[in-house]
Coordinates of C-alpha atoms in Angstrom, one line a residue:
M176 CA 4.7 16.6 5.6
G177 CA 1.6 18.5 6.6
K178 CA -1.5 19.3 4.5
R179 CA 0.3 18.9 1.2
W180 CA 1.3 15.3 2.1
L181 CA -2.3 14.4 3.1
A182 CA -3.7 16.1 0.0
G183 CA -1.2 14.2 -2.2
L184 CA -2.0 10.9 -0.6
G185 CA -5.7 11.5 -1.1
G186 CA -5.2 12.5 -4.7
A187 CA -3.0 9.5 -5.4
G188 CA -5.5 7.3 -3.7
L189 CA -8.3 8.7 -5.9
T190 CA -6.1 8.0 -8.9
V191 CA -5.7 4.3 -8.0
A192 CA -9.4 4.1 -7.0
A193 CA -10.3 5.4 -10.4
T194 CA -8.1 2.8 -12.0
L195 CA -9.5 0.0 -10.0
G196 CA -13.1 1.2 -10.0
L197 CA -13.3 1.9 -13.8
G198 CA -15.2 -2.4 -15.9
G199 CA -22.5 -8.2 -18.0
A200 CA -23.6 -7.7 -21.1
P201 CA -24.6 -4.3 -22.5
S202 CA -28.2 -3.4 -22.0
A203 CA -30.4 -0.9 -23.7
Q204 CA -31.7 0.3 -20.4
A205 CA -30.0 3.3 -18.8
A206 CA -30.2 5.2 -15.5
E207 CA -32.8 7.9 -15.2
T208 CA -32.4 8.9 -11.6
V209 CA -29.7 9.1 -9.0
V210 CA -30.9 8.6 -5.4
L211 CA -28.6 10.1 -2.8
E212 CA -29.2 8.2 0.4
F213 CA -28.1 9.0 3.9
G214 CA -29.5 6.5 6.4
P215 CA -33.4 6.8 6.2
F216 CA -33.2 10.0 4.2
G217 CA -32.9 10.3 0.4
R218 CA -33.1 12.8 -2.4
S219 CA -33.7 12.0 -6.1
V220 CA -31.9 13.8 -8.8
P221 CA -32.6 13.2 -12.5
V222 CA -29.6 12.1 -14.5
S223 CA -30.6 14.8 -17.1
A224 CA -30.1 17.4 -14.4
L225 CA -26.6 16.1 -13.7
E226 CA -25.8 16.0 -17.4
A227 CA -27.0 19.6 -17.9
F228 CA -24.9 20.8 -14.9
A229 CA -21.9 18.9 -16.2
Q230 CA -22.3 20.7 -19.6
G231 CA -22.2 24.1 -17.9
A232 CA -25.9 24.8 -17.1
P233 CA -26.8 26.3 -13.7
P234 CA -28.0 23.8 -11.0
S235 CA -31.5 22.6 -11.6
R236 CA -34.1 22.9 -8.8
E237 CA -33.4 19.3 -7.9
L238 CA -29.6 19.9 -7.7
D239 CA -29.7 23.4 -6.2
P240 CA -30.5 22.4 -2.6
L241 CA -27.5 20.1 -2.6
L242 CA -25.0 22.3 -4.4
R243 CA -26.0 25.3 -2.3
R244 CA -24.1 23.8 0.5
L245 CA -20.9 23.9 -1.5
T246 CA -18.6 26.9 -2.2
P247 CA -18.3 28.1 -5.8
N248 CA -14.9 26.4 -6.1
Q249 CA -16.4 23.1 -4.7
Q250 CA -19.2 23.3 -7.3
E251 CA -16.7 23.7 -10.1
G252 CA -14.7 20.8 -8.7
F253 CA -17.9 18.7 -8.7
R254 CA -18.6 19.7 -12.3
A255 CA -15.0 18.8 -13.3
G256 CA -15.3 15.5 -11.5
L257 CA -18.4 14.6 -13.5
N258 CA -16.5 15.4 -16.8
A259 CA -13.1 14.0 -15.9
R260 CA -12.1 11.4 -18.5
R261 CA -9.6 8.6 -18.6
E262 CA -8.7 7.0 -21.9
A263 CA -9.7 3.3 -21.8
D264 CA -9.2 0.6 -24.4
L265 CA -12.2 -1.6 -24.4
V266 CA -10.6 -5.1 -24.5
P267 CA -8.1 -4.5 -21.6
L268 CA -10.8 -2.7 -19.6
S269 CA -13.3 -5.5 -20.1
Q270 CA -10.7 -8.2 -19.4
W271 CA -9.6 -6.5 -16.1
F272 CA -13.2 -6.3 -14.7
Y273 CA -13.8 -10.0 -15.5
D274 CA -10.5 -10.9 -13.8
P275 CA -11.1 -12.0 -10.2
M276 CA -9.2 -9.1 -8.8
G277 CA -11.1 -6.6 -10.9
E278 CA -14.4 -8.2 -9.9
Q279 CA -13.4 -7.9 -6.2
S280 CA -12.6 -4.2 -6.6
L281 CA -16.1 -3.6 -8.1
A282 CA -17.7 -5.6 -5.3
F283 CA -16.1 -3.2 -2.7
L284 CA -17.2 -0.1 -4.8
G285 CA -20.6 -1.7 -5.4
K286 CA -21.4 -1.2 -1.7
V287 CA -21.5 2.5 -2.3
I288 CA -23.1 2.5 -5.8
R289 CA -26.1 0.1 -5.8
T290 CA -28.8 -0.9 -8.2
D291 CA -32.5 0.1 -8.1
A292 CA -33.2 -3.0 -6.1
R293 CA -30.5 -1.8 -3.6
L294 CA -28.2 -4.7 -4.4
N295 CA -24.4 -4.4 -4.7
G296 CA -23.7 -2.6 -7.9
Q297 CA -20.8 -4.7 -8.9
R298 CA -22.2 -6.1 -12.2
A299 CA -24.1 -3.0 -13.1
L300 CA -20.9 -1.0 -12.7
R301 CA -19.0 -3.4 -14.9
A302 CA -21.6 -3.1 -17.6
A303 CA -21.6 0.7 -17.4
L304 CA -17.8 1.0 -17.6
I305 CA -17.6 -1.3 -20.6
R306 CA -20.4 0.5 -22.4
S307 CA -18.8 3.9 -21.6
A308 CA -15.5 2.7 -23.0
A309 CA -17.2 1.2 -26.1
E310 CA -18.8 4.6 -26.8
D311 CA -15.7 6.7 -27.1
S312 CA -12.7 4.8 -25.8
S313 CA -12.8 6.7 -22.5
V314 CA -14.4 6.5 -19.1
S315 CA -15.9 9.3 -17.1
L316 CA -18.2 9.5 -14.0
M317 CA -20.9 11.0 -16.1
G318 CA -20.5 8.3 -18.7
V319 CA -20.8 5.6 -16.1
I320 CA -24.0 7.2 -14.7
R321 CA -25.5 7.6 -18.1
H322 CA -24.8 3.9 -19.0
F323 CA -25.7 2.4 -15.6
P324 CA -28.1 -0.5 -16.6
T325 CA -30.8 0.1 -14.0
R326 CA -33.3 3.0 -14.0
T327 CA -32.2 4.1 -10.6
I328 CA -28.7 4.4 -9.1
N329 CA -28.6 4.4 -5.3
L330 CA -25.6 6.2 -3.9
D331 CA -25.0 5.4 -0.3
L332 CA -23.7 8.7 1.1
A333 CA -23.3 7.3 4.6
Q334 CA -21.1 4.5 3.3
L335 CA -19.2 6.9 1.1
L336 CA -18.6 9.1 4.2
R337 CA -17.3 6.1 6.1
N338 CA -15.0 5.3 3.3
A339 CA -13.7 8.9 3.2
Q340 CA -13.3 8.9 7.0
Q341 CA -11.3 5.6 6.9
T342 CA -9.1 7.0 4.1
L343 CA -8.4 10.2 6.1
G344 CA -7.8 8.1 9.2
E345 CA -5.3 5.9 7.4
A346 CA -3.5 8.9 6.0
E347 CA -3.3 10.5 9.5
A348 CA -2.2 7.3 11.1
T349 CA 0.5 7.0 8.4
Q350 CA 1.6 10.5 9.1
V351 CA 1.9 9.9 12.9
V352 CA 3.8 6.6 12.3
V353 CA 6.2 8.1 9.8
E354 CA 6.9 11.2 11.8
A355 CA 7.7 9.0 14.9
V356 CA 10.0 6.8 12.8
R357 CA 11.7 9.8 11.2
A358 CA 12.4 11.3 14.7
K359 CA 13.8 8.1 16.1
S360 CA 16.0 7.5 13.1
S361 CA 17.4 11.0 13.3
Q362 CA 18.0 10.6 17.1
E363 CA 19.8 7.3 16.7
A364 CA 21.8 8.6 13.8
A365 CA 23.1 11.4 16.0
T366 CA 24.4 8.9 18.5
Q367 CA 26.2 6.8 16.0
S368 CA 29.8 7.5 14.8
L369 CA 30.1 7.3 11.1
D370 CA 32.9 8.6 8.9
L371 CA 31.9 8.1 5.2
T372 CA 35.4 9.0 4.1
T373 CA 36.7 5.9 5.6
L374 CA 34.2 3.6 3.9
P375 CA 33.9 2.4 0.3
D376 CA 31.1 4.2 -1.7
L377 CA 28.7 1.3 -2.1
T378 CA 26.4 3.4 -4.3
Q379 CA 29.0 3.2 -7.0
P380 CA 29.8 0.0 -9.0
G381 CA 32.4 -2.3 -7.5
P382 CA 35.7 -3.5 -9.1
H383 CA 34.5 -6.8 -10.6
G384 CA 32.2 -5.8 -13.4
S385 CA 29.4 -8.2 -14.4
R386 CA 28.1 -10.5 -17.1
Q387 CA 24.8 -12.4 -17.7
I388 CA 24.1 -16.1 -18.0
S389 CA 20.6 -17.1 -19.2
L390 CA 19.2 -20.4 -18.0
Q391 CA 16.0 -22.3 -18.7
I392 CA 15.3 -24.7 -15.8
T393 CA 12.6 -27.4 -15.4
D394 CA 11.2 -28.6 -12.2
P395 CA 9.9 -32.1 -13.1
A396 CA 7.9 -32.5 -9.9
R397 CA 5.7 -29.5 -10.9
Q398 CA 6.2 -29.8 -14.7
R399 CA 7.2 -26.1 -14.6
T400 CA 9.8 -24.6 -16.8
Y401 CA 10.9 -21.1 -16.3
P402 CA 13.8 -18.8 -17.3
V403 CA 16.4 -17.5 -14.9
E404 CA 19.0 -14.8 -15.4
L405 CA 22.2 -15.1 -13.5
V406 CA 24.3 -11.9 -13.2
V407 CA 27.8 -12.8 -12.0
P408 CA 31.1 -11.0 -11.5
Q409 CA 33.0 -10.7 -14.8
D410 CA 35.9 -12.9 -13.6
L411 CA 34.9 -15.2 -10.8
A412 CA 38.5 -16.1 -10.2
R413 CA 39.2 -12.5 -9.0
V414 CA 36.5 -12.6 -6.3
P415 CA 38.2 -13.6 -3.0
G416 CA 36.6 -16.3 -0.8
P417 CA 33.2 -17.9 -1.2
I418 CA 30.8 -16.0 -3.5
P419 CA 27.6 -14.8 -1.8
V420 CA 24.3 -15.5 -3.6
V421 CA 21.3 -13.2 -3.8
V422 CA 18.0 -14.2 -5.4
I423 CA 15.6 -11.4 -6.5
S424 CA 11.9 -12.2 -6.9
H425 CA 10.0 -9.7 -9.1
G426 CA 6.5 -8.4 -8.4
L427 CA 3.1 -9.1 -9.9
G428 CA 3.0 -8.3 -13.7
D429 CA 6.7 -7.6 -13.7
S430 CA 9.9 -9.4 -14.9
P431 CA 13.5 -9.9 -14.0
Q432 CA 14.5 -7.1 -16.4
S433 CA 13.3 -4.5 -13.9
F434 CA 16.1 -5.6 -11.5
L435 CA 19.0 -6.2 -13.9
D436 CA 20.7 -2.9 -12.8
V437 CA 20.5 -3.9 -9.2
A438 CA 21.9 -7.3 -10.0
A439 CA 24.7 -5.9 -12.1
H440 CA 25.6 -3.5 -9.3
A441 CA 25.7 -6.4 -6.7
A442 CA 27.7 -8.6 -9.1
S443 CA 30.3 -5.9 -9.5
H444 CA 30.8 -6.1 -5.7
G445 CA 31.5 -9.8 -5.9
V446 CA 28.0 -11.3 -5.6
L447 CA 26.1 -13.8 -7.8
V448 CA 22.5 -12.7 -8.4
A449 CA 19.8 -15.0 -9.7
L450 CA 16.6 -13.6 -11.1
P451 CA 13.9 -16.2 -11.7
E452 CA 10.8 -15.3 -13.8
H453 CA 7.6 -16.4 -12.1
I454 CA 5.7 -17.5 -15.2
G455 CA 2.2 -17.5 -13.7
S456 CA 2.4 -13.9 -12.3
N457 CA 4.8 -12.1 -14.7
F458 CA 4.4 -9.4 -17.3
V459 CA 3.5 -12.0 -20.0
Q460 CA 0.7 -13.4 -17.9
Q461 CA -0.7 -10.0 -17.2
Q462 CA -0.6 -9.0 -20.9
A463 CA -2.3 -12.2 -21.9
M464 CA -5.1 -11.4 -19.6
L465 CA -5.5 -7.8 -20.8
N466 CA -5.4 -9.0 -24.5
G467 CA -8.1 -11.7 -23.9
L468 CA -5.7 -14.6 -24.1
A469 CA -6.0 -15.6 -20.4
Q470 CA -8.8 -15.3 -17.8
E471 CA -6.7 -14.2 -14.9
S472 CA -3.8 -11.7 -14.3
F473 CA -2.2 -14.3 -12.1
L474 CA -2.9 -17.8 -11.0
P475 CA -3.6 -18.4 -7.2
Q476 CA -1.2 -21.3 -7.3
E477 CA 1.5 -18.7 -7.5
F478 CA 1.3 -18.2 -3.8
L479 CA 2.9 -21.6 -3.6
D480 CA 4.8 -21.8 -6.9
R481 CA 6.7 -18.6 -6.4
P482 CA 8.6 -19.8 -3.3
L483 CA 8.9 -23.3 -4.8
D484 CA 10.5 -21.6 -7.9
I485 CA 13.3 -20.3 -5.7
R486 CA 13.7 -23.5 -3.7
F487 CA 14.2 -25.4 -6.9
L488 CA 16.5 -22.7 -8.3
L489 CA 18.8 -23.1 -5.2
D490 CA 18.7 -26.9 -5.8
E491 CA 19.8 -26.3 -9.4
L492 CA 22.6 -23.9 -8.4
S493 CA 23.8 -26.6 -6.0
R494 CA 23.9 -29.1 -8.9
R495 CA 25.8 -26.6 -11.1
N496 CA 28.1 -25.3 -8.3
G497 CA 31.0 -27.7 -8.8
A498 CA 31.2 -27.7 -12.6
D499 CA 30.2 -24.1 -13.4
F500 CA 31.4 -22.2 -10.3
G501 CA 34.2 -24.3 -8.9
G502 CA 32.2 -25.1 -5.8
R503 CA 32.6 -21.5 -4.6
L504 CA 28.9 -20.4 -4.3
A505 CA 27.9 -19.9 -0.7
L506 CA 24.5 -21.7 -1.0
D507 CA 24.2 -22.4 2.7
R508 CA 23.6 -18.7 3.5
V509 CA 21.5 -17.2 0.7
V510 CA 19.9 -13.7 0.6
V511 CA 16.4 -13.6 -0.9
A512 CA 15.2 -10.1 -1.9
G513 CA 11.8 -9.3 -3.4
H514 CA 9.5 -6.5 -4.5
S515 CA 5.8 -6.4 -3.8
F516 CA 4.5 -9.9 -4.5
G517 CA 8.2 -10.8 -4.6
G518 CA 8.4 -9.5 -1.0
Y519 CA 5.6 -11.9 -0.1
T520 CA 7.7 -14.7 -1.8
A521 CA 10.8 -13.8 0.2
L522 CA 9.0 -13.6 3.5
A523 CA 7.3 -17.0 2.9
L524 CA 10.7 -18.6 2.2
A525 CA 11.9 -17.2 5.5
G526 CA 9.1 -19.1 7.3
A527 CA 6.0 -16.8 7.3
T528 CA 2.7 -18.6 7.0
I529 CA -0.7 -17.3 5.7
D530 CA -3.5 -16.8 8.2
F531 CA -6.4 -17.9 6.0
E532 CA -9.0 -17.4 8.7
R533 CA -8.0 -13.8 9.3
L534 CA -7.6 -13.2 5.6
A535 CA -11.2 -14.4 4.9
Q536 CA -12.4 -11.8 7.4
R537 CA -10.5 -9.0 5.8
C538 CA -11.7 -10.0 2.3
D539 CA -15.4 -10.0 3.4
V540 CA -17.0 -7.2 1.4
S541 CA -19.8 -6.8 3.9
A542 CA -17.4 -6.4 6.7
N543 CA -14.7 -4.3 5.2
I544 CA -15.0 -0.7 3.9
L545 CA -12.0 -0.2 1.6
A546 CA -9.8 -2.5 -0.5
D547 CA -6.4 -1.4 -1.7
A548 CA -4.6 -3.2 -4.6
A549 CA -2.5 -5.3 -2.1
L550 CA -5.6 -6.6 -0.4
L551 CA -7.2 -7.5 -3.7
L552 CA -4.1 -9.6 -4.5
E553 CA -4.1 -11.2 -1.0
C554 CA -7.7 -12.2 -1.3
R555 CA -6.9 -14.4 -4.3
A556 CA -5.2 -16.8 -1.9
L557 CA -8.7 -17.7 -0.7
A558 CA -9.2 -19.5 -4.0
L559 CA -6.8 -22.1 -2.8
Q560 CA -9.2 -23.3 -0.1
S561 CA -10.4 -25.9 -2.5
Q562 CA -7.0 -27.5 -2.2
P563 CA -6.6 -28.5 1.5
A564 CA -3.0 -29.7 1.0
V565 CA -1.9 -26.4 -0.4
V566 CA -3.7 -24.5 2.4
E567 CA -2.0 -26.7 5.0
Q568 CA 1.4 -26.1 3.4
L569 CA 1.0 -22.3 3.1
G570 CA -0.9 -21.8 6.3
E571 CA 0.7 -24.3 8.8
T572 CA 3.8 -26.2 7.7
G573 CA 5.1 -23.3 5.5
V574 CA 7.6 -23.3 2.7
R575 CA 10.6 -22.2 4.7
D576 CA 14.0 -22.9 3.2
D577 CA 16.8 -23.2 5.7
R578 CA 19.3 -22.0 3.2
V579 CA 17.8 -18.5 3.4
A580 CA 20.0 -16.5 5.8
L581 CA 18.4 -13.1 5.2
V582 CA 15.2 -11.6 3.6
M583 CA 15.1 -8.1 2.1
A584 CA 11.4 -7.2 1.3
F585 CA 10.8 -4.0 -0.7
A586 CA 7.2 -2.7 -0.5
P587 CA 6.1 -6.3 0.3
V588 CA 2.5 -7.5 0.2
S589 CA 2.6 -9.0 3.7
N590 CA -0.6 -8.4 5.7
L591 CA -2.0 -11.8 4.7
F592 CA 0.5 -13.4 7.1
G593 CA -0.9 -11.7 10.1
P594 CA 0.8 -11.6 13.6
Q595 CA 1.0 -15.4 13.9
G596 CA 2.5 -15.9 10.4
M597 CA 5.1 -13.2 10.7
A598 CA 6.1 -14.4 14.2
A599 CA 7.1 -17.7 12.6
I600 CA 10.1 -16.0 10.9
Q601 CA 13.2 -16.5 13.0
R602 CA 16.0 -15.1 10.8
P603 CA 17.1 -11.5 9.9
V604 CA 14.6 -9.5 8.0
M605 CA 14.8 -6.1 6.3
I606 CA 11.6 -4.4 5.2
L607 CA 11.4 -1.2 3.2
G608 CA 8.2 0.8 2.6
G609 CA 7.3 4.0 0.7
V610 CA 5.4 6.6 2.6
L611 CA 3.1 7.4 -0.4
D612 CA 2.6 3.8 -1.5
V613 CA -1.0 3.6 -2.7
V614 CA -0.7 0.0 -3.9
A615 CA 0.6 -1.6 -0.8
P616 CA 0.0 1.1 1.9
V617 CA 2.9 1.3 4.2
V618 CA 1.2 1.1 7.6
P619 CA -1.1 -1.9 7.1
Q620 CA 1.4 -3.7 5.0
Q621 CA 5.1 -3.0 5.8
V622 CA 4.9 -1.3 9.3
S623 CA 2.4 -3.9 10.7
A624 CA 4.5 -6.8 9.3
F625 CA 7.6 -5.4 11.0
H626 CA 5.6 -4.9 14.2
W627 CA 4.6 -8.6 14.2
L628 CA 8.2 -9.9 13.7
T629 CA 9.7 -11.5 16.8
T630 CA 13.1 -12.1 15.4
P631 CA 15.6 -9.8 17.1
D632 CA 17.5 -9.0 13.9
R633 CA 15.1 -6.8 12.1
Y634 CA 15.3 -3.5 10.1
L635 CA 12.5 -1.2 9.0
Y636 CA 13.3 1.5 6.4
L637 CA 10.7 4.1 5.5
A638 CA 11.2 6.3 2.4
D639 CA 9.8 9.8 2.3
N640 CA 7.4 10.7 -0.6
T641 CA 8.1 7.3 -2.3
S642 CA 5.4 5.0 -3.7
H643 CA 5.3 1.4 -4.9
G644 CA 8.0 1.7 -7.5
P645 CA 9.8 4.3 -9.6
E646 CA 7.0 4.9 -12.0
F647 CA 4.4 5.3 -9.2
T648 CA 6.8 7.6 -7.4
R649 CA 7.4 9.7 -10.5
S650 CA 3.6 10.1 -11.1
I651 CA 3.0 11.2 -7.5
S652 CA 6.0 13.5 -7.6
Q653 CA 4.4 15.2 -10.6
L654 CA 1.1 15.4 -8.8
L655 CA 2.8 17.0 -5.8
D656 CA 5.0 19.2 -7.9
F657 CA 8.2 18.2 -6.1
D658 CA 10.3 19.7 -8.9
Q659 CA 9.8 23.1 -7.5
D660 CA 11.6 22.0 -4.3
L661 CA 14.6 20.4 -6.0
A662 CA 17.8 21.7 -7.3
Q663 CA 18.0 18.6 -9.4
G664 CA 15.2 16.9 -11.4
I665 CA 13.0 14.1 -10.2
D666 CA 14.9 11.5 -12.3
E667 CA 18.2 12.5 -10.7
A668 CA 16.6 12.3 -7.2
L669 CA 15.2 8.9 -8.0
G670 CA 18.6 7.8 -9.3
I671 CA 20.1 8.7 -5.9
T672 CA 17.5 6.7 -4.1
R673 CA 18.1 3.7 -6.4
G674 CA 21.8 4.0 -5.7
V675 CA 21.2 3.9 -1.9
N676 CA 18.9 0.9 -2.3
K677 CA 21.6 -0.9 -4.3
S678 CA 24.2 -0.1 -1.6
L679 CA 21.9 -1.7 1.0
V680 CA 21.6 -4.9 -1.1
V681 CA 25.4 -5.1 -1.2
A682 CA 25.9 -4.2 2.5
F683 CA 23.3 -6.6 3.9
T684 CA 24.6 -9.4 1.7
Q685 CA 28.2 -8.9 2.8
V686 CA 27.1 -8.9 6.5
Y687 CA 24.6 -11.8 6.5
A688 CA 25.8 -14.0 3.7
A689 CA 29.6 -13.4 3.8
N690 CA 29.9 -12.6 7.5
R691 CA 31.9 -9.5 6.7
Q692 CA 31.3 -7.4 9.8
E693 CA 33.2 -4.4 8.4
F694 CA 30.1 -3.6 6.4
R695 CA 27.9 -3.2 9.5
P696 CA 28.2 0.6 9.5
F697 CA 26.1 0.6 6.3
L698 CA 23.3 -0.9 8.3
Q699 CA 23.0 2.0 10.7
A700 CA 20.5 4.9 10.6
S701 CA 23.4 7.3 10.4
Y702 CA 24.3 5.8 6.9
V703 CA 20.9 6.3 5.2
E704 CA 20.3 9.6 6.9
A705 CA 23.7 10.8 5.5
V706 CA 23.5 9.4 1.9
S707 CA 19.8 9.6 1.0
A708 CA 18.5 12.9 -0.3
D709 CA 15.3 15.0 -0.4
P710 CA 12.5 14.5 -1.3
F711 CA 13.1 10.7 -1.0
R712 CA 15.1 10.5 2.2
L713 CA 15.3 7.1 4.0
H714 CA 14.9 6.5 7.7
L715 CA 15.8 3.3 9.7
V716 CA 14.6 1.9 13.0
R717 CA 15.3 -1.5 14.5
T718 CA 12.2 -1.3 16.8
L719 CA 9.1 0.9 16.5
P720 CA 8.9 4.0 18.7
P721 CA 6.5 3.4 21.7
G722 CA 2.9 4.5 21.5
L723 CA 2.2 3.5 17.9
E724 CA 0.2 0.4 18.6
D725 CA -3.2 2.2 18.2
F726 CA -2.2 3.2 14.7
L727 CA -1.4 -0.3 13.6
G728 CA -4.9 -1.9 13.8
S729 CA -6.2 -4.3 16.4
D730 CA -3.9 -7.2 15.7
E731 CA -1.2 -7.8 18.4
P732 CA 2.0 -9.7 17.8

């Protein structure tokens, strides 16, 4: 990976930071001075001097002593940074930064950018961002500085340096972990016998075809009605034996439609796939928030409602099994797969419990330096502390469903469980993480969660150069210019990766839900090393290589 990987991760991280750090009522007052602080030392720079420099003027006498330490290229980079703009619609921007997750992101950023009273700049930043967007439907650093609603902006360079050091430290730790996993996966693959010519090609559709059944189900105990898409083999009578069942839980702000292709693929191989829509954390809820029709992008109750959605769905399938499916659904050994927040949902159903005390420490703005998007989501669970019964259920008794035989968690949000919560899982778990995931970073989220597992049947897949989902991966691929290294285009490479992921859903389901041991060769490192392709090659380990504990944080399993 090397320097280009580190530079790419840093650039992608800055993109996400800009997205989260871009959102009080407007004020006529505007900043006049930026104070650059470093411990007890400080230097004042007039905002007018920054504006002049941004517009192409030579450095003023106030700026010159600072910029003199930079190379000409670095000076031009600083100028470009001041002027860089992102289009921003006023209403969605304003709504996001009044959303609890948006407010939390500004609270972390406000430790670095503070008011003239040296207070956290959270609210002042929100006002500046909104005013900047209202001015010309875009946001820039210079615009935020110009609209900052106190006369002085205090920029804590020491804190900024600590942030940068932590970012680089996390990137370097990720590189060490990934290289160790890659090496172990390759070594193990070399010792495993695998002849792909003797195996079916699970990346291709199976013989059974597929069709959809749309349901609307109501859980009267929660007064919750939600849609479910069932994707089933075209002719159930042609599928031999009991029919395995897979439930796929979508991520925050997403919908079942994102996984219909995965569901159709699995159904063509003789599997029934159920895709519930989690109505308090779906695309509709997110759009309602951005359009001013809801106050939050998701409701904290979703930490409980999501797994309960799936438990009730399994109850509903049991009720329908005889009349609709001839009693052939294998509902005593169900596979639950999930992406991102859906990965949290799947792990909770397997028995993981939230460590609320540990989570409160991680969400303390004064104690933590950085917050990624996954942490912002996790911190919303703390809003449930006003409901002791819910906290007890999620944090102690859990929401485990004994019908769940296997969990497949793709880029899961999982650090909130902590070592104790993950150790509560005592069934097979597969976790997949993308090396360049800037939303749910792979080491603190997926690798640490895998490290904390105590179940012997566990699998960790790491995907090179892959981010939180196809669109994130496509954006980072463009940033790193992967096309220059590929005979095929990025879309074709992403399609190969999607095909491998689909094959894993089929293979894991056949082994753990249908007890078909002839599919075990697909669960070996040799399989993914053989069928995945650059630049998104997959690697598999069943245990972490020794010596990585120092790179996984201070928590021990």
